[in-house]
Short mmCIF file of C-alpha atoms and ligand atoms in Angstrom, two decimals:
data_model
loop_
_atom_site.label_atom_id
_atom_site.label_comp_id
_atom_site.label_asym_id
_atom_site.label_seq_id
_atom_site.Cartn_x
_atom_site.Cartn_y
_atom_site.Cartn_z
CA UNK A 1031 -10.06 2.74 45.01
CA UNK A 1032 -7.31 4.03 43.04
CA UNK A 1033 -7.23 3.03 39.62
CA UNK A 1034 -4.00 1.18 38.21
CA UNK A 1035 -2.89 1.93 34.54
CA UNK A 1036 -1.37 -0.94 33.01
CA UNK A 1037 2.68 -0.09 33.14
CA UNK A 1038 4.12 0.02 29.27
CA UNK A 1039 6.40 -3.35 28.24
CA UNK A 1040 9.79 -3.04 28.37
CA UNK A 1041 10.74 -2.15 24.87
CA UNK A 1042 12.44 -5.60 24.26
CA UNK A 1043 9.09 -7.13 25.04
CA UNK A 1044 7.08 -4.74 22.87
CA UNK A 1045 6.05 -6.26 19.47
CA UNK A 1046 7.88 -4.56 16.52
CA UNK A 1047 5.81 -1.62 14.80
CA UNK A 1048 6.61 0.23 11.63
CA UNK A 1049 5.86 3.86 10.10
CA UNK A 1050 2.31 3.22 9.64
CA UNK A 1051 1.50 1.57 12.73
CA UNK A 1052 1.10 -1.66 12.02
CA UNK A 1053 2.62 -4.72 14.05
CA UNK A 1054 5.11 -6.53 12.36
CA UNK A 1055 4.58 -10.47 13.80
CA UNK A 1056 4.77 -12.61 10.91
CA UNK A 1057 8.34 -13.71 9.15
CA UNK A 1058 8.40 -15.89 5.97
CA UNK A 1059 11.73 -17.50 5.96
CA UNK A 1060 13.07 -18.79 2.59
CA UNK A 1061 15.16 -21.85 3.73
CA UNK A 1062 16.60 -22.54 0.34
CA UNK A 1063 16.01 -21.21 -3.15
CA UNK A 1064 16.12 -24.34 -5.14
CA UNK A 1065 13.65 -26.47 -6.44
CA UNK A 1066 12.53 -29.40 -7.68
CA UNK A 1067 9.45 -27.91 -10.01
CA UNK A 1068 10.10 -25.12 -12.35
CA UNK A 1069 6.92 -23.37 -12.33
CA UNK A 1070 6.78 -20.56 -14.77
CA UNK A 1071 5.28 -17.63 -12.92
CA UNK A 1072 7.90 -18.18 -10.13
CA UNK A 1073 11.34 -19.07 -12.18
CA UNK A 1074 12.86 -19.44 -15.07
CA UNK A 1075 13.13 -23.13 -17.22
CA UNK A 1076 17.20 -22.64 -16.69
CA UNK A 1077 17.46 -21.49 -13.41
CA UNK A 1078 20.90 -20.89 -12.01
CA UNK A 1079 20.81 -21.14 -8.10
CA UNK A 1080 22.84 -19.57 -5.86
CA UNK A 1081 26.36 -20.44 -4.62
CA UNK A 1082 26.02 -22.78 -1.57
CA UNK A 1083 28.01 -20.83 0.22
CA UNK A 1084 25.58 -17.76 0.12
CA UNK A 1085 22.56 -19.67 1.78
CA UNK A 1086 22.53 -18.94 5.08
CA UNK A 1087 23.60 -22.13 7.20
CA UNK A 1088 21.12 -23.51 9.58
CA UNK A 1089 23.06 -22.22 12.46
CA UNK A 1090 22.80 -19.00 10.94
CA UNK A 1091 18.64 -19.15 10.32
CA UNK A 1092 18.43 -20.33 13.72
CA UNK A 1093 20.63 -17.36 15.52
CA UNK A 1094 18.35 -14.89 13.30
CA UNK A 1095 14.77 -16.99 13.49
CA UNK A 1096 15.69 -16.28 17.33
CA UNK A 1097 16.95 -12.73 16.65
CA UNK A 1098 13.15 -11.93 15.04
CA UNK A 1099 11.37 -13.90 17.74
CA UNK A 1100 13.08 -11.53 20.73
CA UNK A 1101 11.64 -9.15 18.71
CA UNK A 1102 7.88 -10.26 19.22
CA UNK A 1103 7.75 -12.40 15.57
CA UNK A 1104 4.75 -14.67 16.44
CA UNK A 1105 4.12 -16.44 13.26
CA UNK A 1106 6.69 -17.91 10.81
CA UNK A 1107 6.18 -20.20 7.58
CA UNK A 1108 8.97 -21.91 5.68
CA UNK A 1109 9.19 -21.01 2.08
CA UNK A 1110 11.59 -21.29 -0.74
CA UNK A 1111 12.53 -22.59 -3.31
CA UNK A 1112 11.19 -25.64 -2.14
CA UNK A 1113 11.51 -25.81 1.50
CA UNK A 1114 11.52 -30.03 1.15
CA UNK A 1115 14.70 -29.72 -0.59
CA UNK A 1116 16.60 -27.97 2.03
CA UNK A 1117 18.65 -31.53 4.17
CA UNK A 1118 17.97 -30.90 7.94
CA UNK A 1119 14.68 -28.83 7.48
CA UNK A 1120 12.41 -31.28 9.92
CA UNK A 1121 15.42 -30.58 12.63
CA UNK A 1122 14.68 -26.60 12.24
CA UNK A 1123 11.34 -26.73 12.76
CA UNK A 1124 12.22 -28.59 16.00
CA UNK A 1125 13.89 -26.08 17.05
CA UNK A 1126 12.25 -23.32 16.23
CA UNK A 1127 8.86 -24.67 17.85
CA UNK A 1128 11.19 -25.02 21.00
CA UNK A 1129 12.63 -21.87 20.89
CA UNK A 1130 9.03 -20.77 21.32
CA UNK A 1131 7.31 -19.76 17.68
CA UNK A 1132 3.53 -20.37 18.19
CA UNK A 1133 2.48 -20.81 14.49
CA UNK A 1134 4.72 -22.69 11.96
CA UNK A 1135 3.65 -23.35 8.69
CA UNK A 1136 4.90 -24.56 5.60
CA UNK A 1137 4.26 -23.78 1.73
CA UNK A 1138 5.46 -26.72 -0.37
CA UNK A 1139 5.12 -27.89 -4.04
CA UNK A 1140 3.94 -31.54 -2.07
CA UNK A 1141 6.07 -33.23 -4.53
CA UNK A 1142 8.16 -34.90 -1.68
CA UNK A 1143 5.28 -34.57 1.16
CA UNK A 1144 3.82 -38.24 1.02
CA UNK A 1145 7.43 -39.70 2.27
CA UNK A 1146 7.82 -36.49 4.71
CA UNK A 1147 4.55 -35.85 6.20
CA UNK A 1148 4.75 -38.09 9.58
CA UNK A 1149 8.13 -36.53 10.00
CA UNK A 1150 7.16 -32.93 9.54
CA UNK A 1151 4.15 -33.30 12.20
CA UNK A 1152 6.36 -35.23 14.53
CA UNK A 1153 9.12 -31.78 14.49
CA UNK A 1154 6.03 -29.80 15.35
CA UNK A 1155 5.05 -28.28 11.97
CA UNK A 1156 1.13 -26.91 12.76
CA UNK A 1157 0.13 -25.81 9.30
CA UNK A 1158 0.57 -26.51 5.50
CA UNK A 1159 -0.10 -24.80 2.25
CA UNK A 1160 0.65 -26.94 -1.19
CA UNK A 1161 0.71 -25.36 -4.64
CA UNK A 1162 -1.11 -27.31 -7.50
CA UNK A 1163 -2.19 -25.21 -10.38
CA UNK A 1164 -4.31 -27.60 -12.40
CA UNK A 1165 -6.11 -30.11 -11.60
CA UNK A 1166 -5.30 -31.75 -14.84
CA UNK A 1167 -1.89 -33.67 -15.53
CA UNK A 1168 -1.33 -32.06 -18.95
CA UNK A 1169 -1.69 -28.31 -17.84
CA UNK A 1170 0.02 -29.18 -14.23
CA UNK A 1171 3.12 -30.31 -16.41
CA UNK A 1172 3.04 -27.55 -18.46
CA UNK A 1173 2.95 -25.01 -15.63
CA UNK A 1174 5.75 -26.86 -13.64
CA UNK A 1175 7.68 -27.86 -16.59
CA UNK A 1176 7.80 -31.34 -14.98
CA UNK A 1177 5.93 -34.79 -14.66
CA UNK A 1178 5.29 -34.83 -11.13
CA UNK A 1179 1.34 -34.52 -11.04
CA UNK A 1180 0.93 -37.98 -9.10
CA UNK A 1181 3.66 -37.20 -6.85
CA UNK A 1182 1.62 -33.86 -5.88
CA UNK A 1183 -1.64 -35.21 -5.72
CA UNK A 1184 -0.31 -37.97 -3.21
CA UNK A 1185 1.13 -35.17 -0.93
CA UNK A 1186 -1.97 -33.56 -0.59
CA UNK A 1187 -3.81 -36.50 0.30
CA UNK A 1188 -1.35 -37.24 2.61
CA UNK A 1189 -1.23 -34.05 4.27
CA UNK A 1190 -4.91 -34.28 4.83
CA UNK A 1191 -4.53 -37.46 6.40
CA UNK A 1192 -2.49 -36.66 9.11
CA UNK A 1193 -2.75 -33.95 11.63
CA UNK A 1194 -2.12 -31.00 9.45
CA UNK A 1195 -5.54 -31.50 8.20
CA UNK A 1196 -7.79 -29.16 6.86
CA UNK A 1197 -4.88 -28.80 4.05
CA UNK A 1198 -5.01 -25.71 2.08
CA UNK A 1199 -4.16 -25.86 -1.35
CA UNK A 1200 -3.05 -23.22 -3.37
CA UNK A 1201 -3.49 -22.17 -6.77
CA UNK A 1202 -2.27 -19.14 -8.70
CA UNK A 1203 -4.86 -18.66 -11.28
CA UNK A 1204 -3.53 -17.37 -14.94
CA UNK A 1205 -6.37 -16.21 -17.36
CA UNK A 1206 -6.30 -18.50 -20.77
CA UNK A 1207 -4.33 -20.92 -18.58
CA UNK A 1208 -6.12 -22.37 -15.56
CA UNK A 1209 -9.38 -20.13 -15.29
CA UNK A 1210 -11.06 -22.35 -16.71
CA UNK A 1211 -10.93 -25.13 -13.55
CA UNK A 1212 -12.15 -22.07 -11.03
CA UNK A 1213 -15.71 -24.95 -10.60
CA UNK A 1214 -13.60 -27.62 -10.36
CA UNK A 1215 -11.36 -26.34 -7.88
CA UNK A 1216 -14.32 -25.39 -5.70
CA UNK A 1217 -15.75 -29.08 -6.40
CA UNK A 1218 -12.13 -30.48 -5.65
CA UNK A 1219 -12.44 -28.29 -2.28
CA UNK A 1220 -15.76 -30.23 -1.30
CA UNK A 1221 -14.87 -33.93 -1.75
CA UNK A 1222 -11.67 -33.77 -0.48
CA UNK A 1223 -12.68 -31.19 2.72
CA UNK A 1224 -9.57 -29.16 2.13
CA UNK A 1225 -9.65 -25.10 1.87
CA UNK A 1226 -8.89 -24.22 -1.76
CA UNK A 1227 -6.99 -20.83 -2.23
CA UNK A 1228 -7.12 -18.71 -5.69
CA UNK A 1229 -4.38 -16.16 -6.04
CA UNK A 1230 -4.10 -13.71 -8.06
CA UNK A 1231 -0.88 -14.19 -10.00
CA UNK A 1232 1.47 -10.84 -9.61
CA UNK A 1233 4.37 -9.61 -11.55
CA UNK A 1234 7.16 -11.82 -10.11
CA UNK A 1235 8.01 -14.03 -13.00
CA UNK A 1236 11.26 -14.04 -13.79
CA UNK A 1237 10.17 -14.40 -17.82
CA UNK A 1238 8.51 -10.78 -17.06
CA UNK A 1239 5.48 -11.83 -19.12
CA UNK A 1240 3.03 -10.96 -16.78
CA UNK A 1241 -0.09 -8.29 -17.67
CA UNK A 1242 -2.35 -6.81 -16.04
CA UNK A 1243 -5.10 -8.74 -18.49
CA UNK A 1244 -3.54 -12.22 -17.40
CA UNK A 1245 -5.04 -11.70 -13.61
CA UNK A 1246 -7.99 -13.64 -12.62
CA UNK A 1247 -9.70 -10.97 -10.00
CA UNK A 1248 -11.01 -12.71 -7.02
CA UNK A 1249 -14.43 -10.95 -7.34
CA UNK A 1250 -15.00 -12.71 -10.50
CA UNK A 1251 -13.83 -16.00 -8.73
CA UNK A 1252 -16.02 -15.49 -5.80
CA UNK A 1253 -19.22 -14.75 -8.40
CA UNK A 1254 -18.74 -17.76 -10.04
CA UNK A 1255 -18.13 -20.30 -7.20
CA UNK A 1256 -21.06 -18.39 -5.56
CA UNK A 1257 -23.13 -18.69 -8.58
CA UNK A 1258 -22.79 -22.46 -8.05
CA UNK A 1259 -22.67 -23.06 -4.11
CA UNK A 1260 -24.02 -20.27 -1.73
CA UNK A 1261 -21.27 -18.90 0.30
CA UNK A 1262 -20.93 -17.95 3.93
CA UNK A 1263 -17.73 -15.63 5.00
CA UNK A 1264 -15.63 -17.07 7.95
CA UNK A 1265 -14.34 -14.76 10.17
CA UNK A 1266 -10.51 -13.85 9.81
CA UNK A 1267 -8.04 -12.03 11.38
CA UNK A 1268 -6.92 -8.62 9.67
CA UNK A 1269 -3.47 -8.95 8.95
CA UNK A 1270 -4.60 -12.47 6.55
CA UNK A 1271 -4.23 -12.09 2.91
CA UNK A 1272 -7.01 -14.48 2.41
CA UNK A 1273 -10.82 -13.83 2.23
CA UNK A 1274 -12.24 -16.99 3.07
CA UNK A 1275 -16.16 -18.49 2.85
CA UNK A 1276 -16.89 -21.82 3.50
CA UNK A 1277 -19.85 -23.58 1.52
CA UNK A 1278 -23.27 -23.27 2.85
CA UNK A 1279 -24.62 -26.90 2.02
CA UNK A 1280 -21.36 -28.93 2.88
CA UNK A 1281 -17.63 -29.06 4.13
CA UNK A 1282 -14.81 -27.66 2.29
CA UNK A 1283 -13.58 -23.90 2.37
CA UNK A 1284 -12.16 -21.29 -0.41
CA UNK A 1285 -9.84 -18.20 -0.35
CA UNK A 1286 -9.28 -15.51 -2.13
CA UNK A 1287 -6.19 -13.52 -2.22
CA UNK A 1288 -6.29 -10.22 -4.01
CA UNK A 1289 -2.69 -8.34 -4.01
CA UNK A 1290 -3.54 -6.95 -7.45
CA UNK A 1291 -7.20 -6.43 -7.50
CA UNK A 1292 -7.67 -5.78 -3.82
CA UNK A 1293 -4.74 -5.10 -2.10
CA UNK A 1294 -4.34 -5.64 1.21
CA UNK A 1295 -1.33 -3.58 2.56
CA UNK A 1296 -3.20 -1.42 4.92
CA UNK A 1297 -2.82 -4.43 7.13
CA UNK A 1298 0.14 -6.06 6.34
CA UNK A 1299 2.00 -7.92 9.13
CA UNK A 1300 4.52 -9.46 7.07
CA UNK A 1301 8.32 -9.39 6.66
CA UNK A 1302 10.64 -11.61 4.47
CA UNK A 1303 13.65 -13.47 5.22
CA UNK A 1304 15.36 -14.40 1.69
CA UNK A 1305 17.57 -17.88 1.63
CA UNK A 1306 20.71 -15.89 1.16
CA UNK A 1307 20.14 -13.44 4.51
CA UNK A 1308 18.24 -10.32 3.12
CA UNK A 1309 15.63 -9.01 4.76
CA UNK A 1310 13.01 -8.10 2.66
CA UNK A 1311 9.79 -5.87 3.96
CA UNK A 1312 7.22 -6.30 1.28
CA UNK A 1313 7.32 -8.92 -1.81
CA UNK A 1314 7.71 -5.52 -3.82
CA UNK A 1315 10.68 -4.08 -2.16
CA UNK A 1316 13.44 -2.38 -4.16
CA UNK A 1317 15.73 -2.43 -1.20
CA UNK A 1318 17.45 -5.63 0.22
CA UNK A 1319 18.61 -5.68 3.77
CA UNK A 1320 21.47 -8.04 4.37
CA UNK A 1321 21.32 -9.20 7.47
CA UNK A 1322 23.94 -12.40 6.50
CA UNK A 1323 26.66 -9.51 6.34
CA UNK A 1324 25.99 -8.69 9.67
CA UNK A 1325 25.83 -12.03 11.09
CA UNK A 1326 29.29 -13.42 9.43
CA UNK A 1327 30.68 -9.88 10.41
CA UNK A 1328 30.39 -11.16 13.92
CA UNK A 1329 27.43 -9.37 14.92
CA UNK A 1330 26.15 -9.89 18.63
CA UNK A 1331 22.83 -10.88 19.04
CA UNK A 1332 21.74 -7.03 20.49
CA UNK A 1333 23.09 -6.02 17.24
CA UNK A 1334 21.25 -8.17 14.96
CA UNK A 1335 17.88 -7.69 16.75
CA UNK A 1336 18.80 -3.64 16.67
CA UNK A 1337 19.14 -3.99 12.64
CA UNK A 1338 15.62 -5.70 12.34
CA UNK A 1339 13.86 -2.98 14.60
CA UNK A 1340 15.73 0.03 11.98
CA UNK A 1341 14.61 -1.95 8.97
CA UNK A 1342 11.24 -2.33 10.22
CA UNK A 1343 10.85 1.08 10.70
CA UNK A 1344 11.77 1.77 6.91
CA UNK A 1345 8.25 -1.06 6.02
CA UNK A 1346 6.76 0.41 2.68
CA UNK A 1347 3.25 1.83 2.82
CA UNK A 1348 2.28 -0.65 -0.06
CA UNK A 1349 3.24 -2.67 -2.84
CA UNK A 1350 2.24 0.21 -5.56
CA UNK A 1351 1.20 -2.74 -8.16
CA UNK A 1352 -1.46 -0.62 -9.38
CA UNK A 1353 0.53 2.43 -9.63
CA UNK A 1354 1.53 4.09 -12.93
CA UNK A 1355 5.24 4.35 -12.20
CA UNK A 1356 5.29 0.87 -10.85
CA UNK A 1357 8.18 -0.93 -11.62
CA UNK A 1358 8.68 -4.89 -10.78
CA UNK A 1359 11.44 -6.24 -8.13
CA UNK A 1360 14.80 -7.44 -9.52
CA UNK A 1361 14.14 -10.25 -7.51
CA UNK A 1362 11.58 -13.04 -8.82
CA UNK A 1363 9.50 -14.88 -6.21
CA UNK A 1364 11.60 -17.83 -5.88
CA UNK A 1365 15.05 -15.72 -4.89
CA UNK A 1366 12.46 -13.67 -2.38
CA UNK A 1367 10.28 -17.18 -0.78
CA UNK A 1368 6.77 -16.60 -1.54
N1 LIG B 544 8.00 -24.32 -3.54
C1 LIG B 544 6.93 -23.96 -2.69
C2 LIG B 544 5.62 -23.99 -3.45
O1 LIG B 544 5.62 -24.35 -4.62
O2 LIG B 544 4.59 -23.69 -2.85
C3 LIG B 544 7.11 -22.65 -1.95
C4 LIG B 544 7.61 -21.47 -2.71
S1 LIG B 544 6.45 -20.74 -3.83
C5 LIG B 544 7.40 -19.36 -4.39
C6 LIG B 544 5.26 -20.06 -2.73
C7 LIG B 544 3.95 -19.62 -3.31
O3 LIG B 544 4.16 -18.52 -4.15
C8 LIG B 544 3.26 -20.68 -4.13
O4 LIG B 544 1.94 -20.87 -3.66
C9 LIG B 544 3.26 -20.09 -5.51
O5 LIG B 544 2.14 -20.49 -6.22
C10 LIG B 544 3.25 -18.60 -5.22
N2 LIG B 544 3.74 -17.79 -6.34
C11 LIG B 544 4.92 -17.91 -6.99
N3 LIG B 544 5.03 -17.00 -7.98
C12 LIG B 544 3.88 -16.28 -7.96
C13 LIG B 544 3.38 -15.18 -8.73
N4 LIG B 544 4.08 -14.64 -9.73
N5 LIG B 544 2.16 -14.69 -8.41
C14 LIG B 544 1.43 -15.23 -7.39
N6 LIG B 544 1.86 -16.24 -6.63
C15 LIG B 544 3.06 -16.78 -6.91
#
């Protein structure tokens, strides 16, 4: 019997690649970059946002959301700003689960998520993340520069009462700020079932007062829940940021995500779509790639899926954090979408 070799896909059907090999599958769009919270590792207290007029309209994030998914993009999650602020947002994720994206996620501040929840899960949304820094209402205000701690709290719990459940929650851990709840974040994990992510905050504030001795490393996270709670690792796939272990004696789950301490580049599947049409290729990136100019030039779709493939191809090896020349974006996380 003669053997068949499997014939290579077309190239439209092939999944994007860049330099280093790795296949680019995951896009972060950035629907909007206001927000209703202010935190201070993200933005500054008197943000200006941008014109109106330079946000891409919806039209325009759903001609390149389907632009990226031609492409083989297999996994998208709506970022901002705050991606609850952006009118018409349930009605995109409608379409884009239509137009065929097979993981959509969200990552939300929660502070509008009680009224929105049954209306995100009924436009198809699979999978949340919500930020809360503290656990308590005097440091959450502090970080956010706003009273919206009850608001939050009633997000997640509505989140984990509807189908998006197990919730993750997300917390960027500051040393001298929040280190001090690691335990009770764990604990918080446990009763409430949900999967409790530490991050390692990164030098993306826009008050540039970020050092390197103001990073909680995940090792030291993981010894100290550990040291509490035995710890089992759960299988995940390589391209995730997050390391994640599940208790041994009950329900709940943590991450850990280590850009600083333990980066994960090698594996990176990950481009970024910013609210005002640039195509970003790592959180880092010196380079923006407008892809808005393109579009309003009167770009065809061939075009427009051509220009993603090129930028692709130009990915960065890594994010260089830990190099000596290292030198921080222009761009803060909330005019990239984290
Ligand atoms: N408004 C939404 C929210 O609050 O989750 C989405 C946008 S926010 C930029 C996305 C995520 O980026 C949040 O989990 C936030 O904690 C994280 N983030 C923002 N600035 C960061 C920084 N300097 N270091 C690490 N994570 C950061």
């Amino acid at each position: 019997m003669i053997g068949l070799s499997p014939s290579p896909l077309p190239a439209r059907l092939r999944p994007m690649t860049d330099p280093f090999g790795r296949t680019i599958s995951y896009l972060r769009v950035s629907v909007t970059d206001r927000c209703d919270l202010r935190c201070f590792y993200c933005m500054s207290e008197d943000m200006t946002f941008l014109p109106k007029a330079d946000l891409l309209t919806l039209e325009e994030l759903d001609r390149l959301c389907s632009a990226f998914i031609a492409k083989g993009v297999k996994k998208l999650r709506l970022t901002g700003g705050e991606p609850l602020v952006r009118p018409g947002v349930e009605d995109f994720i409608a379409r884009l689960k239509a137009i065929g994206v097979q993981d959509l996620s969200m990552t939300t501040n929660g502070f509008l998520l009680a009224e929105r929840c049954d209306r995100l899960v009924a436009a198809g949304l699979d999978r949340i993340n919500i930020s809360l820094d503290s656990l308590n209402r005097e440091k959450f205000e502090q970080v956010t520069r706003t009273k919206t701690f009850d608001q939050v709290i009633a997000g997640i719990e509505a989140a984990q009462a509807s189908p998006l459940r197990p919730v993750k929650v997300n917390a960027v851990l500051v040393r001298g700020l929040n280190d001090n709840e690691v335990e009770a974040f764990a604990e918080f994990a446990r009763e409430k079932e949900i999967v409790m992510r530490f991050i390692e905050f990164m030098p993306l504030d826009a008050d540039r007062a970020w050092t390197r001795d103001m990073v909680v490393p995940a090792a030291e996270v993981y010894r100290r829940i550990s040291g509490l709670w035995p710890l089992i690792p759960v299988v995940h796939e390589r391209s995730e940021t997050a390391r994640k272990y599940r208790f041994a004696d009950g329900l709940g789950e943590i991450g850990l995500i280590a850009p600083v301490t333990q980066p994960f580049c090698g594996h990176c599947s990950r481009i970024r779509l910013t609210a005002d049409g640039k195509l970003r290729t790592c959180l880092f990136s010196k380079e923006d790639h407008d892809l808005k100019g393109l579009l309003r030039g009167g770009a065809g779709d061939r075009e427009i899926g051509d220009a993603v493939v090129a930028i692709v191809h130009r990915k960065e090896k890594s994010h260089r954090i830990n190099e000596p020349d290292f030198v921080p974006p222009s761009r803060t996380m909330v005019y990239i979408g984290g």
